[in-house]
């Protein structure tokens, strides 16, 4: 292409633009509407777009070599504005009185001044204009990129429309090519809206098509057909020290049906911290055992693995079930014995970390894999199981409830069971938002709990102070807590930079009540169960999302003792009050997403899947629902297998392979 030299080429490559097709498909992320502001509508500090003629010779003031400030008057019909613009000193010679200009900036009503961020020569166009704004990298401006794209739009490029014709005509969508052009250079706002709608729909349609395809495919994968008798399961439930909640029962039922069905299970079990997912997992393992297969439960950390192992061992005490534990701490000999047991089938249930599905672990007949706390299998791990000739049923457990809205996209390829109510007898954690000024009150609260023989968690966002952050941190808080309580209580520290053996030591000491106050970063977040801890104090809590705070709070209130959570915040306290009002993780995550948007979803599922160019699953949820319905119908229809739409099918199958 003309005008694109090696330097621009390199910059474009950074944007993943390698050819003309990529260029025309690189859509603006936003549009500026160029329209003369209506002065009567403006209030203090509103954005303003105004044109006029320069009234006097600008005065220029240099702060230093790079920074300067220019001031002049602009006459706009019957009004005079003061205009201030920074770092455009180089324009001074052109800004002679009488020259027509347009300025873009902020309006200071009180001083009748425009603080301009941009200045162009000439008056504004009479009709409203829409200008695309592109995401760029250093070295290229949105304007330059726009002109490359404009050039590309004059060249031949491929137009591949992934929306099947019957659907496109049902919605009266623009033609794809027309839509591409309108995305960059809309003739008017109505046209732009249509183009954006079409583009969003196409993205979401393809995404949902892929999700539905995966779900179908996984749903059709043959798994193990068991014949578990419900009487035996019920007899096992009788042994439990408590009755399952209704939600737990429903989840057990879902899993029971999955296991007895020939199709492979691919299910997510979600529920708040402490809602009782673990017992559901154990029951699943028991059902799997009844049909003669081995189960593996993977925990994210060793501490959790040990914790699960201990409760499972207790549960099956007095039965013939053999339970194993695989951790990094095992001596070579013990490890070997464990591997032998897995291979010859003498171990029925095994709990451990990721090592459970490593190359070394060979199973006699692995029928069920459960992963705790939302880390899903990556491709390589799934492959690992396949290579071993294993096709176990899979259950994922997650303590981060996802609002229904988002579950569809994030977990669209799985079946979902939810536990929404807590076991009865659980007291909600009393939660209070406080400012740093009220620290004396906080310390007194801590003291009260400590005197009762209970333990306290103290959380800070950072390990130590740094140049650009003077937030409370683990290091200084440890010193402070040591000063306040060290005489009578043990203070311990836990953070992500410690070796995992050190972390385990501290955590165990806390579990054994050798430490009463544990100062930690959020590494504590994952699933640890110390029933005697009744207070959670979180410093700088405005730094955290509501869901993270809720997760942290879930570390306490794990038995019938009254527990407390104190959120110390500098600002943003309005948002935090939600946590004072409710302990319902589903509600809280809904609130969190409302406030922070779907960007955070990336954290839950690291995958290119979620990155849409134009669509936003939150704002465009209704489009997503349509796309879901339509893609389901399309997959079922003969069209999907027809030659006409072979390219759609190929695209989906390729995308799935690459995933
Ligand atoms: P999760 O894994 O969902 O965070 P757990 O499975 O660790 O929660 O359960 C928390 C605690 O609640 C455990 O001590 C467990 O024994 C107990 N529990 C689970 N289900 C019930 C129930 N139906 N009634 C009473 N206690 C229960
Ligand atoms: Mg758990």
mmCIF file of C-alpha atoms and ligand atoms in Angstrom, residues 242-245 248 271-279 423-424 426 529 558, ligand 1:
data_model
loop_
_atom_site.group_PDB
_atom_site.id
_atom_site.type_symbol
_atom_site.label_atom_id
_atom_site.label_comp_id
_atom_site.label_asym_id
_atom_site.label_seq_id
_atom_site.Cartn_x
_atom_site.Cartn_y
_atom_site.Cartn_z
ATOM 1 C CA UNK A 242 -25.900 -33.268 58.677
ATOM 2 C CA UNK A 243 -28.729 -33.135 56.159
ATOM 3 C CA UNK A 244 -27.973 -31.776 52.736
ATOM 4 C CA UNK A 245 -29.586 -28.476 51.867
ATOM 5 C CA UNK A 248 -27.011 -29.532 47.550
ATOM 6 C CA UNK A 271 -21.629 -21.768 45.121
ATOM 7 C CA UNK A 272 -20.367 -19.363 47.701
ATOM 8 C CA UNK A 273 -17.471 -20.123 49.941
ATOM 9 C CA UNK A 274 -18.839 -22.297 52.717
ATOM 10 C CA UNK A 275 -21.986 -23.263 50.837
ATOM 11 C CA UNK A 276 -20.950 -26.910 50.981
ATOM 12 C CA UNK A 277 -19.599 -27.821 47.577
ATOM 13 C CA UNK A 278 -16.987 -30.163 48.974
ATOM 14 C CA UNK A 279 -19.481 -32.639 50.336
ATOM 15 C CA UNK A 423 -26.294 -24.633 55.338
ATOM 16 C CA UNK A 424 -28.657 -23.613 58.133
ATOM 17 C CA UNK A 426 -24.663 -20.404 59.706
ATOM 18 C CA UNK A 529 -10.666 -23.452 56.475
ATOM 19 C CA UNK A 558 -17.415 -21.101 58.855
HETATM 20 P P1 LIG B 1 -17.241 -24.799 50.055
HETATM 21 O O1 LIG B 1 -16.292 -25.822 49.526
HETATM 22 O O2 LIG B 1 -18.468 -24.660 49.235
HETATM 23 O O3 LIG B 1 -16.575 -23.492 50.307
HETATM 24 P P2 LIG B 1 -17.397 -26.544 52.262
HETATM 25 O O4 LIG B 1 -17.760 -27.699 51.463
HETATM 26 O O5 LIG B 1 -15.991 -26.402 52.724
HETATM 27 O O6 LIG B 1 -17.783 -25.231 51.461
HETATM 28 O O7 LIG B 1 -18.416 -26.442 53.478
HETATM 29 C C1 LIG B 1 -18.204 -25.600 54.567
HETATM 30 C C2 LIG B 1 -18.585 -26.285 55.855
HETATM 31 O O8 LIG B 1 -19.981 -26.551 55.890
HETATM 32 C C3 LIG B 1 -17.898 -27.616 56.039
HETATM 33 O O9 LIG B 1 -17.434 -27.675 57.355
HETATM 34 C C4 LIG B 1 -19.010 -28.631 55.800
HETATM 35 O O10 LIG B 1 -18.816 -29.792 56.551
HETATM 36 C C5 LIG B 1 -20.236 -27.897 56.253
HETATM 37 N N1 LIG B 1 -21.473 -28.313 55.583
HETATM 38 C C6 LIG B 1 -21.604 -28.639 54.279
HETATM 39 N N2 LIG B 1 -22.884 -28.938 53.988
HETATM 40 C C7 LIG B 1 -23.577 -28.790 55.134
HETATM 41 C C8 LIG B 1 -24.966 -28.962 55.483
HETATM 42 N N3 LIG B 1 -25.876 -29.322 54.575
HETATM 43 N N4 LIG B 1 -25.325 -28.707 56.756
HETATM 44 C C9 LIG B 1 -24.404 -28.319 57.680
HETATM 45 N N5 LIG B 1 -23.087 -28.150 57.416
HETATM 46 C C10 LIG B 1 -22.676 -28.384 56.158
#
